[in-house]
Amino acid sequence: MKLPPLSLYIHVPWCVQKCPYCDFNSHSLKGKIPEQEYVQHLLNDLKADLHLVQGRKLHSIFIGGGTPSLLSANAYTHLLTQVRALIPFEEDIEITLEANPGTVETDRFAHYVDAGINRISIGVQSLQADKLNALGRIHGEQEAINAAHEARKAGLGSFNMDLMHGLPNQTLSDALSDLQRVIELEPPHISWYQLTIEPNTQFASKPPTLPQDEILWDIQEQGQALLANAGYQQYEISGYAKSGFQCKHNLNYWQFGDYLGIGCGAHGKITLPDNQEILRTVKVKHPRGYMDLSKPYLYQSWQVEEQDRPFEFFMNCFRLQQPCSKQDFIDFTGLSLEAVEDNIANAESNGLLLNQAHSWLVTNKGHRYLNDLLQSFV
């Protein structure tokens, strides 16, 4: 097995309020964020994981939540300075911060750049008041527009705008209008994805009325055409970017790279080539438990067994529009191509996959029926 690139995911668990569709590890803010205390716990958490770095530099950092932009720029200056002292950065490291389009957060964008952040992901979700209200979002249309302008003015290397479709009572016209207006703001990257109802959310207990499948298909088809005509290249299921602005952090996930996860409920995936092992980790979820000095930060860890590695590899790699490297499969799973030859043949016979000399390429049918394709490797 070969060591892949190493990224770092940092989780900030607090939000102003919990959105009804959200199944992430987030907690509604009650009182003031214990900012300095939490940052110190993040650093202590990272120090406990340093043996997993194995001599690598950090390829990318993604700070997600929750709402990470609730923390001050000073907190991130200290955090990133200390992270860099513990693990060297690659020269062209990408450091992304998730942010909501609220006035407080956008006023901080330039200060976040000074702290070392070079990419911001703005959670827009919609530009229509009734849809924002249905999603429990606390910003309005103008704040989202202002956020894009502030991101550009801050001098960021790149920024992303998150947009959902398939929203409660959304028509084809509504969805395309939302997308067109975001395109007109010219973000270098757009994450455009369909709302799904996840277990243990408010929407799961009280399901809203969502568009019919025929409308969802029309939204997807016509929306992709809008994005392509505007110069956005689809490089994974929900990722669209102008040339040179693909998200390095997400690409490392999809290419079965390694990542440390620090913070409440953060997940990690680490290759241990000496032991021919792939390790997955999860940290303690609740802030109170996570910041309890009497307890470890690690909640759970387990090995990815050899029989599960093909599914885990392809579950990530087949999200991408680009070919999936056979050599990466060998290097990053420790398995031979013979281990999946029957599965590949089955997927190919069903028209879901092309088996090329040095790679596999998911067909249009395969992308449309991705779950069926992945079932070939269960």
PDB file of N, CA, C and O in Angstrom, residues 183-246:
ATOM      1  N   ILE A 183     -25.280  31.789 -10.846  1.00  0.00           N
ATOM      2  CA  ILE A 183     -24.314  31.833 -11.946  1.00  0.00           C
ATOM      3  C   ILE A 183     -23.926  33.281 -12.263  1.00  0.00           C
ATOM      4  O   ILE A 183     -22.755  33.585 -12.518  1.00  0.00           O
ATOM      5  N   GLU A 184     -24.909  34.175 -12.240  1.00  0.00           N
ATOM      6  CA  GLU A 184     -24.643  35.593 -12.544  1.00  0.00           C
ATOM      7  C   GLU A 184     -23.724  36.248 -11.521  1.00  0.00           C
ATOM      8  O   GLU A 184     -23.096  37.274 -11.805  1.00  0.00           O
ATOM      9  N   LEU A 185     -23.618  35.668 -10.311  1.00  0.00           N
ATOM     10  CA  LEU A 185     -22.699  36.187  -9.298  1.00  0.00           C
ATOM     11  C   LEU A 185     -21.259  35.729  -9.555  1.00  0.00           C
ATOM     12  O   LEU A 185     -20.332  36.187  -8.888  1.00  0.00           O
ATOM     13  N   GLU A 186     -21.079  34.811 -10.490  1.00  0.00           N
ATOM     14  CA  GLU A 186     -19.778  34.343 -10.977  1.00  0.00           C
ATOM     15  C   GLU A 186     -18.853  33.794  -9.898  1.00  0.00           C
ATOM     16  O   GLU A 186     -17.658  34.130  -9.854  1.00  0.00           O
ATOM     17  N   PRO A 187     -19.358  32.934  -9.018  1.00  0.00           N
ATOM     18  CA  PRO A 187     -18.415  32.260  -8.112  1.00  0.00           C
ATOM     19  C   PRO A 187     -17.543  31.298  -8.913  1.00  0.00           C
ATOM     20  O   PRO A 187     -18.018  30.696  -9.882  1.00  0.00           O
ATOM     21  N   PRO A 188     -16.275  31.120  -8.546  1.00  0.00           N
ATOM     22  CA  PRO A 188     -15.429  30.167  -9.272  1.00  0.00           C
ATOM     23  C   PRO A 188     -15.905  28.720  -9.147  1.00  0.00           C
ATOM     24  O   PRO A 188     -15.587  27.892  -9.988  1.00  0.00           O
ATOM     25  N   HIS A 189     -16.685  28.438  -8.085  1.00  0.00           N
ATOM     26  CA  HIS A 189     -17.126  27.067  -7.823  1.00  0.00           C
ATOM     27  C   HIS A 189     -18.572  27.106  -7.333  1.00  0.00           C
ATOM     28  O   HIS A 189     -18.949  27.968  -6.535  1.00  0.00           O
ATOM     29  N   ILE A 190     -19.383  26.170  -7.816  1.00  0.00           N
ATOM     30  CA  ILE A 190     -20.765  26.033  -7.361  1.00  0.00           C
ATOM     31  C   ILE A 190     -20.998  24.583  -6.946  1.00  0.00           C
ATOM     32  O   ILE A 190     -20.693  23.655  -7.702  1.00  0.00           O
ATOM     33  N   SER A 191     -21.493  24.392  -5.732  1.00  0.00           N
ATOM     34  CA  SER A 191     -21.961  23.077  -5.303  1.00  0.00           C
ATOM     35  C   SER A 191     -23.482  23.087  -5.444  1.00  0.00           C
ATOM     36  O   SER A 191     -24.165  23.830  -4.727  1.00  0.00           O
ATOM     37  N   TRP A 192     -23.998  22.295  -6.351  1.00  0.00           N
ATOM     38  CA  TRP A 192     -25.433  22.298  -6.677  1.00  0.00           C
ATOM     39  C   TRP A 192     -25.956  20.891  -6.486  1.00  0.00           C
ATOM     40  O   TRP A 192     -25.588  19.978  -7.211  1.00  0.00           O
ATOM     41  N   TYR A 193     -26.782  20.712  -5.469  1.00  0.00           N
ATOM     42  CA  TYR A 193     -27.175  19.358  -5.118  1.00  0.00           C
ATOM     43  C   TYR A 193     -28.624  19.306  -4.675  1.00  0.00           C
ATOM     44  O   TYR A 193     -29.208  20.297  -4.243  1.00  0.00           O
ATOM     45  N   GLN A 194     -29.188  18.114  -4.782  1.00  0.00           N
ATOM     46  CA  GLN A 194     -30.601  17.904  -4.485  1.00  0.00           C
ATOM     47  C   GLN A 194     -30.816  17.697  -2.992  1.00  0.00           C
ATOM     48  O   GLN A 194     -30.053  16.977  -2.329  1.00  0.00           O
ATOM     49  N   LEU A 195     -31.840  18.337  -2.456  1.00  0.00           N
ATOM     50  CA  LEU A 195     -32.241  18.110  -1.071  1.00  0.00           C
ATOM     51  C   LEU A 195     -32.679  16.660  -0.899  1.00  0.00           C
ATOM     52  O   LEU A 195     -33.473  16.143  -1.680  1.00  0.00           O
ATOM     53  N   THR A 196     -32.149  16.016   0.121  1.00  0.00           N
ATOM     54  CA  THR A 196     -32.598  14.669   0.479  1.00  0.00           C
ATOM     55  C   THR A 196     -33.073  14.692   1.926  1.00  0.00           C
ATOM     56  O   THR A 196     -32.548  15.449   2.744  1.00  0.00           O
ATOM     57  N   ILE A 197     -34.074  13.881   2.217  1.00  0.00           N
ATOM     58  CA  ILE A 197     -34.610  13.798   3.565  1.00  0.00           C
ATOM     59  C   ILE A 197     -33.808  12.745   4.330  1.00  0.00           C
ATOM     60  O   ILE A 197     -33.836  11.563   3.985  1.00  0.00           O
ATOM     61  N   GLU A 198     -33.076  13.190   5.344  1.00  0.00           N
ATOM     62  CA  GLU A 198     -32.212  12.303   6.107  1.00  0.00           C
ATOM     63  C   GLU A 198     -32.872  11.907   7.425  1.00  0.00           C
ATOM     64  O   GLU A 198     -33.637  12.680   7.999  1.00  0.00           O
ATOM     65  N   PRO A 199     -32.577  10.684   7.906  1.00  0.00           N
ATOM     66  CA  PRO A 199     -33.129  10.260   9.198  1.00  0.00           C
ATOM     67  C   PRO A 199     -32.714  11.203  10.331  1.00  0.00           C
ATOM     68  O   PRO A 199     -31.681  11.881  10.243  1.00  0.00           O
ATOM     69  N   ASN A 200     -33.510  11.242  11.369  1.00  0.00           N
ATOM     70  CA  ASN A 200     -33.213  12.022  12.575  1.00  0.00           C
ATOM     71  C   ASN A 200     -33.121  13.525  12.323  1.00  0.00           C
ATOM     72  O   ASN A 200     -32.353  14.235  12.968  1.00  0.00           O
ATOM     73  N   THR A 201     -33.893  13.992  11.340  1.00  0.00           N
ATOM     74  CA  THR A 201     -34.014  15.428  11.104  1.00  0.00           C
ATOM     75  C   THR A 201     -35.474  15.824  11.273  1.00  0.00           C
ATOM     76  O   THR A 201     -36.375  14.979  11.282  1.00  0.00           O
ATOM     77  N   GLN A 202     -35.700  17.129  11.378  1.00  0.00           N
ATOM     78  CA  GLN A 202     -37.076  17.618  11.498  1.00  0.00           C
ATOM     79  C   GLN A 202     -37.892  17.263  10.261  1.00  0.00           C
ATOM     80  O   GLN A 202     -39.066  16.911  10.352  1.00  0.00           O
ATOM     81  N   PHE A 203     -37.262  17.343   9.083  1.00  0.00           N
ATOM     82  CA  PHE A 203     -37.954  16.993   7.842  1.00  0.00           C
ATOM     83  C   PHE A 203     -38.332  15.508   7.810  1.00  0.00           C
ATOM     84  O   PHE A 203     -39.316  15.123   7.165  1.00  0.00           O
ATOM     85  N   ALA A 204     -37.542  14.659   8.472  1.00  0.00           N
ATOM     86  CA  ALA A 204     -37.857  13.229   8.496  1.00  0.00           C
ATOM     87  C   ALA A 204     -39.113  12.965   9.323  1.00  0.00           C
ATOM     88  O   ALA A 204     -39.922  12.089   8.983  1.00  0.00           O
ATOM     89  N   SER A 205     -39.291  13.725  10.397  1.00  0.00           N
ATOM     90  CA  SER A 205     -40.468  13.520  11.246  1.00  0.00           C
ATOM     91  C   SER A 205     -41.704  14.212  10.685  1.00  0.00           C
ATOM     92  O   SER A 205     -42.828  13.756  10.900  1.00  0.00           O
ATOM     93  N   LYS A 206     -41.497  15.315   9.965  1.00  0.00           N
ATOM     94  CA  LYS A 206     -42.600  16.038   9.319  1.00  0.00           C
ATOM     95  C   LYS A 206     -42.213  16.330   7.877  1.00  0.00           C
ATOM     96  O   LYS A 206     -41.805  17.445   7.543  1.00  0.00           O
ATOM     97  N   PRO A 207     -42.325  15.332   7.010  1.00  0.00           N
ATOM     98  CA  PRO A 207     -41.823  15.488   5.636  1.00  0.00           C
ATOM     99  C   PRO A 207     -42.561  16.588   4.868  1.00  0.00           C
ATOM    100  O   PRO A 207     -43.800  16.624   4.857  1.00  0.00           O
ATOM    101  N   PRO A 208     -41.811  17.481   4.209  1.00  0.00           N
ATOM    102  CA  PRO A 208     -42.440  18.481   3.356  1.00  0.00           C
ATOM    103  C   PRO A 208     -42.839  17.875   2.019  1.00  0.00           C
ATOM    104  O   PRO A 208     -42.452  16.750   1.689  1.00  0.00           O
ATOM    105  N   THR A 209     -43.595  18.622   1.232  1.00  0.00           N
ATOM    106  CA  THR A 209     -43.974  18.178  -0.116  1.00  0.00           C
ATOM    107  C   THR A 209     -42.846  18.537  -1.083  1.00  0.00           C
ATOM    108  O   THR A 209     -42.559  19.719  -1.311  1.00  0.00           O
ATOM    109  N   LEU A 210     -42.206  17.517  -1.633  1.00  0.00           N
ATOM    110  CA  LEU A 210     -41.085  17.728  -2.548  1.00  0.00           C
ATOM    111  C   LEU A 210     -41.534  17.523  -3.989  1.00  0.00           C
ATOM    112  O   LEU A 210     -42.551  16.872  -4.248  1.00  0.00           O
ATOM    113  N   PRO A 211     -40.788  18.062  -4.956  1.00  0.00           N
ATOM    114  CA  PRO A 211     -41.152  17.904  -6.366  1.00  0.00           C
ATOM    115  C   PRO A 211     -41.189  16.431  -6.794  1.00  0.00           C
ATOM    116  O   PRO A 211     -40.462  15.591  -6.249  1.00  0.00           O
ATOM    117  N   GLN A 212     -42.026  16.132  -7.771  1.00  0.00           N
ATOM    118  CA  GLN A 212     -42.110  14.782  -8.332  1.00  0.00           C
ATOM    119  C   GLN A 212     -40.814  14.441  -9.080  1.00  0.00           C
ATOM    120  O   GLN A 212     -40.062  15.317  -9.502  1.00  0.00           O
ATOM    121  N   ASP A 213     -40.583  13.133  -9.265  1.00  0.00           N
ATOM    122  CA  ASP A 213     -39.346  12.674  -9.909  1.00  0.00           C
ATOM    123  C   ASP A 213     -39.156  13.276 -11.296  1.00  0.00           C
ATOM    124  O   ASP A 213     -38.024  13.583 -11.702  1.00  0.00           O
ATOM    125  N   GLU A 214     -40.267  13.433 -12.048  1.00  0.00           N
ATOM    126  CA  GLU A 214     -40.148  13.992 -13.401  1.00  0.00           C
ATOM    127  C   GLU A 214     -39.620  15.426 -13.363  1.00  0.00           C
ATOM    128  O   GLU A 214     -38.784  15.824 -14.197  1.00  0.00           O
ATOM    129  N   ILE A 215     -40.095  16.192 -12.391  1.00  0.00           N
ATOM    130  CA  ILE A 215     -39.620  17.576 -12.251  1.00  0.00           C
ATOM    131  C   ILE A 215     -38.161  17.581 -11.813  1.00  0.00           C
ATOM    132  O   ILE A 215     -37.346  18.368 -12.328  1.00  0.00           O
ATOM    133  N   LEU A 216     -37.812  16.693 -10.883  1.00  0.00           N
ATOM    134  CA  LEU A 216     -36.424  16.620 -10.420  1.00  0.00           C
ATOM    135  C   LEU A 216     -35.478  16.294 -11.572  1.00  0.00           C
ATOM    136  O   LEU A 216     -34.382  16.857 -11.670  1.00  0.00           O
ATOM    137  N   TRP A 217     -35.901  15.392 -12.456  1.00  0.00           N
ATOM    138  CA  TRP A 217     -35.050  15.036 -13.600  1.00  0.00           C
ATOM    139  C   TRP A 217     -34.905  16.229 -14.544  1.00  0.00           C
ATOM    140  O   TRP A 217     -33.803  16.511 -15.036  1.00  0.00           O
ATOM    141  N   ASP A 218     -35.989  16.954 -14.796  1.00  0.00           N
ATOM    142  CA  ASP A 218     -35.917  18.142 -15.659  1.00  0.00           C
ATOM    143  C   ASP A 218     -35.015  19.210 -15.047  1.00  0.00           C
ATOM    144  O   ASP A 218     -34.243  19.867 -15.755  1.00  0.00           O
ATOM    145  N   ILE A 219     -35.125  19.391 -13.730  1.00  0.00           N
ATOM    146  CA  ILE A 219     -34.256  20.362 -13.049  1.00  0.00           C
ATOM    147  C   ILE A 219     -32.799  19.983 -13.250  1.00  0.00           C
ATOM    148  O   ILE A 219     -31.967  20.827 -13.606  1.00  0.00           O
ATOM    149  N   GLN A 220     -32.477  18.711 -13.023  1.00  0.00           N
ATOM    150  CA  GLN A 220     -31.098  18.248 -13.142  1.00  0.00           C
ATOM    151  C   GLN A 220     -30.579  18.441 -14.565  1.00  0.00           C
ATOM    152  O   GLN A 220     -29.484  18.978 -14.777  1.00  0.00           O
ATOM    153  N   GLU A 221     -31.367  18.023 -15.533  1.00  0.00           N
ATOM    154  CA  GLU A 221     -30.928  18.067 -16.931  1.00  0.00           C
ATOM    155  C   GLU A 221     -30.751  19.503 -17.419  1.00  0.00           C
ATOM    156  O   GLU A 221     -29.726  19.865 -18.009  1.00  0.00           O
ATOM    157  N   GLN A 222     -31.749  20.336 -17.174  1.00  0.00           N
ATOM    158  CA  GLN A 222     -31.685  21.715 -17.658  1.00  0.00           C
ATOM    159  C   GLN A 222     -30.696  22.553 -16.846  1.00  0.00           C
ATOM    160  O   GLN A 222     -30.042  23.455 -17.382  1.00  0.00           O
ATOM    161  N   GLY A 223     -30.574  22.244 -15.556  1.00  0.00           N
ATOM    162  CA  GLY A 223     -29.607  22.955 -14.725  1.00  0.00           C
ATOM    163  C   GLY A 223     -28.178  22.674 -15.148  1.00  0.00           C
ATOM    164  O   GLY A 223     -27.338  23.580 -15.198  1.00  0.00           O
ATOM    165  N   GLN A 224     -27.886  21.418 -15.465  1.00  0.00           N
ATOM    166  CA  GLN A 224     -26.541  21.075 -15.925  1.00  0.00           C
ATOM    167  C   GLN A 224     -26.212  21.779 -17.238  1.00  0.00           C
ATOM    168  O   GLN A 224     -25.068  22.199 -17.451  1.00  0.00           O
ATOM    169  N   ALA A 225     -27.197  21.931 -18.088  1.00  0.00           N
ATOM    170  CA  ALA A 225     -26.980  22.657 -19.345  1.00  0.00           C
ATOM    171  C   ALA A 225     -26.684  24.129 -19.071  1.00  0.00           C
ATOM    172  O   ALA A 225     -25.794  24.721 -19.709  1.00  0.00           O
ATOM    173  N   LEU A 226     -27.409  24.741 -18.133  1.00  0.00           N
ATOM    174  CA  LEU A 226     -27.145  26.135 -17.750  1.00  0.00           C
ATOM    175  C   LEU A 226     -25.714  26.298 -17.256  1.00  0.00           C
ATOM    176  O   LEU A 226     -25.004  27.237 -17.640  1.00  0.00           O
ATOM    177  N   LEU A 227     -25.291  25.398 -16.385  1.00  0.00           N
ATOM    178  CA  LEU A 227     -23.947  25.473 -15.820  1.00  0.00           C
ATOM    179  C   LEU A 227     -22.874  25.297 -16.896  1.00  0.00           C
ATOM    180  O   LEU A 227     -21.882  26.041 -16.935  1.00  0.00           O
ATOM    181  N   ALA A 228     -23.077  24.334 -17.771  1.00  0.00           N
ATOM    182  CA  ALA A 228     -22.100  24.088 -18.840  1.00  0.00           C
ATOM    183  C   ALA A 228     -21.991  25.292 -19.764  1.00  0.00           C
ATOM    184  O   ALA A 228     -20.881  25.700 -20.151  1.00  0.00           O
ATOM    185  N   ASN A 229     -23.130  25.880 -20.111  1.00  0.00           N
ATOM    186  CA  ASN A 229     -23.120  27.053 -20.999  1.00  0.00           C
ATOM    187  C   ASN A 229     -22.434  28.253 -20.356  1.00  0.00           C
ATOM    188  O   ASN A 229     -21.922  29.132 -21.054  1.00  0.00           O
ATOM    189  N   ALA A 230     -22.414  28.277 -19.020  1.00  0.00           N
ATOM    190  CA  ALA A 230     -21.773  29.387 -18.305  1.00  0.00           C
ATOM    191  C   ALA A 230     -20.298  29.110 -18.008  1.00  0.00           C
ATOM    192  O   ALA A 230     -19.634  29.907 -17.356  1.00  0.00           O
ATOM    193  N   GLY A 231     -19.785  27.976 -18.490  1.00  0.00           N
ATOM    194  CA  GLY A 231     -18.364  27.675 -18.327  1.00  0.00           C
ATOM    195  C   GLY A 231     -18.012  26.902 -17.078  1.00  0.00           C
ATOM    196  O   GLY A 231     -16.839  26.814 -16.704  1.00  0.00           O
ATOM    197  N   TYR A 232     -19.030  26.308 -16.429  1.00  0.00           N
ATOM    198  CA  TYR A 232     -18.768  25.488 -15.249  1.00  0.00           C
ATOM    199  C   TYR A 232     -18.664  24.024 -15.665  1.00  0.00           C
ATOM    200  O   TYR A 232     -19.587  23.474 -16.255  1.00  0.00           O
ATOM    201  N   GLN A 233     -17.535  23.410 -15.339  1.00  0.00           N
ATOM    202  CA  GLN A 233     -17.310  22.006 -15.671  1.00  0.00           C
ATOM    203  C   GLN A 233     -17.735  21.142 -14.485  1.00  0.00           C
ATOM    204  O   GLN A 233     -17.298  21.358 -13.350  1.00  0.00           O
ATOM    205  N   GLN A 234     -18.607  20.171 -14.735  1.00  0.00           N
ATOM    206  CA  GLN A 234     -18.972  19.235 -13.682  1.00  0.00           C
ATOM    207  C   GLN A 234     -17.833  18.243 -13.508  1.00  0.00           C
ATOM    208  O   GLN A 234     -17.448  17.544 -14.436  1.00  0.00           O
ATOM    209  N   TYR A 235     -17.277  18.177 -12.289  1.00  0.00           N
ATOM    210  CA  TYR A 235     -16.179  17.240 -12.067  1.00  0.00           C
ATOM    211  C   TYR A 235     -16.537  16.157 -11.052  1.00  0.00           C
ATOM    212  O   TYR A 235     -15.806  15.179 -10.894  1.00  0.00           O
ATOM    213  N   GLU A 236     -17.652  16.323 -10.354  1.00  0.00           N
ATOM    214  CA  GLU A 236     -18.192  15.246  -9.527  1.00  0.00           C
ATOM    215  C   GLU A 236     -19.699  15.449  -9.422  1.00  0.00           C
ATOM    216  O   GLU A 236     -20.240  16.365 -10.019  1.00  0.00           O
ATOM    217  N   ILE A 237     -20.382  14.583  -8.684  1.00  0.00           N
ATOM    218  CA  ILE A 237     -21.846  14.556  -8.713  1.00  0.00           C
ATOM    219  C   ILE A 237     -22.459  15.934  -8.499  1.00  0.00           C
ATOM    220  O   ILE A 237     -23.356  16.352  -9.222  1.00  0.00           O
ATOM    221  N   SER A 238     -21.983  16.678  -7.509  1.00  0.00           N
ATOM    222  CA  SER A 238     -22.591  17.977  -7.217  1.00  0.00           C
ATOM    223  C   SER A 238     -21.603  19.130  -7.318  1.00  0.00           C
ATOM    224  O   SER A 238     -21.913  20.244  -6.902  1.00  0.00           O
ATOM    225  N   GLY A 239     -20.416  18.891  -7.861  1.00  0.00           N
ATOM    226  CA  GLY A 239     -19.380  19.918  -7.947  1.00  0.00           C
ATOM    227  C   GLY A 239     -19.188  20.444  -9.353  1.00  0.00           C
ATOM    228  O   GLY A 239     -18.962  19.667 -10.290  1.00  0.00           O
ATOM    229  N   TYR A 240     -19.282  21.767  -9.499  1.00  0.00           N
ATOM    230  CA  TYR A 240     -19.129  22.447 -10.795  1.00  0.00           C
ATOM    231  C   TYR A 240     -18.143  23.598 -10.613  1.00  0.00           C
ATOM    232  O   TYR A 240     -18.292  24.408  -9.690  1.00  0.00           O
ATOM    233  N   ALA A 241     -17.150  23.673 -11.476  1.00  0.00           N
ATOM    234  CA  ALA A 241     -16.103  24.675 -11.272  1.00  0.00           C
ATOM    235  C   ALA A 241     -15.643  25.272 -12.590  1.00  0.00           C
ATOM    236  O   ALA A 241     -15.646  24.608 -13.630  1.00  0.00           O
ATOM    237  N   LYS A 242     -15.251  26.537 -12.513  1.00  0.00           N
ATOM    238  CA  LYS A 242     -14.525  27.127 -13.624  1.00  0.00           C
ATOM    239  C   LYS A 242     -13.149  26.456 -13.688  1.00  0.00           C
ATOM    240  O   LYS A 242     -12.670  25.877 -12.696  1.00  0.00           O
ATOM    241  N   SER A 243     -12.499  26.547 -14.835  1.00  0.00           N
ATOM    242  CA  SER A 243     -11.227  25.862 -15.032  1.00  0.00           C
ATOM    243  C   SER A 243     -10.214  26.251 -13.949  1.00  0.00           C
ATOM    244  O   SER A 243      -9.987  27.432 -13.692  1.00  0.00           O
ATOM    245  N   GLY A 244      -9.632  25.244 -13.292  1.00  0.00           N
ATOM    246  CA  GLY A 244      -8.614  25.478 -12.282  1.00  0.00           C
ATOM    247  C   GLY A 244      -9.148  25.715 -10.881  1.00  0.00           C
ATOM    248  O   GLY A 244      -8.362  25.954  -9.957  1.00  0.00           O
ATOM    249  N   PHE A 245     -10.471  25.646 -10.692  1.00  0.00           N
ATOM    250  CA  PHE A 245     -11.052  25.962  -9.381  1.00  0.00           C
ATOM    251  C   PHE A 245     -11.771  24.778  -8.741  1.00  0.00           C
ATOM    252  O   PHE A 245     -12.643  24.968  -7.892  1.00  0.00           O
ATOM    253  N   GLN A 246     -11.409  23.569  -9.119  1.00  0.00           N
ATOM    254  CA  GLN A 246     -11.957  22.402  -8.433  1.00  0.00           C
ATOM    255  C   GLN A 246     -11.523  22.417  -6.963  1.00  0.00           C
ATOM    256  O   GLN A 246     -10.456  22.939  -6.633  1.00  0.00           O
TER     257      GLN A 246
END
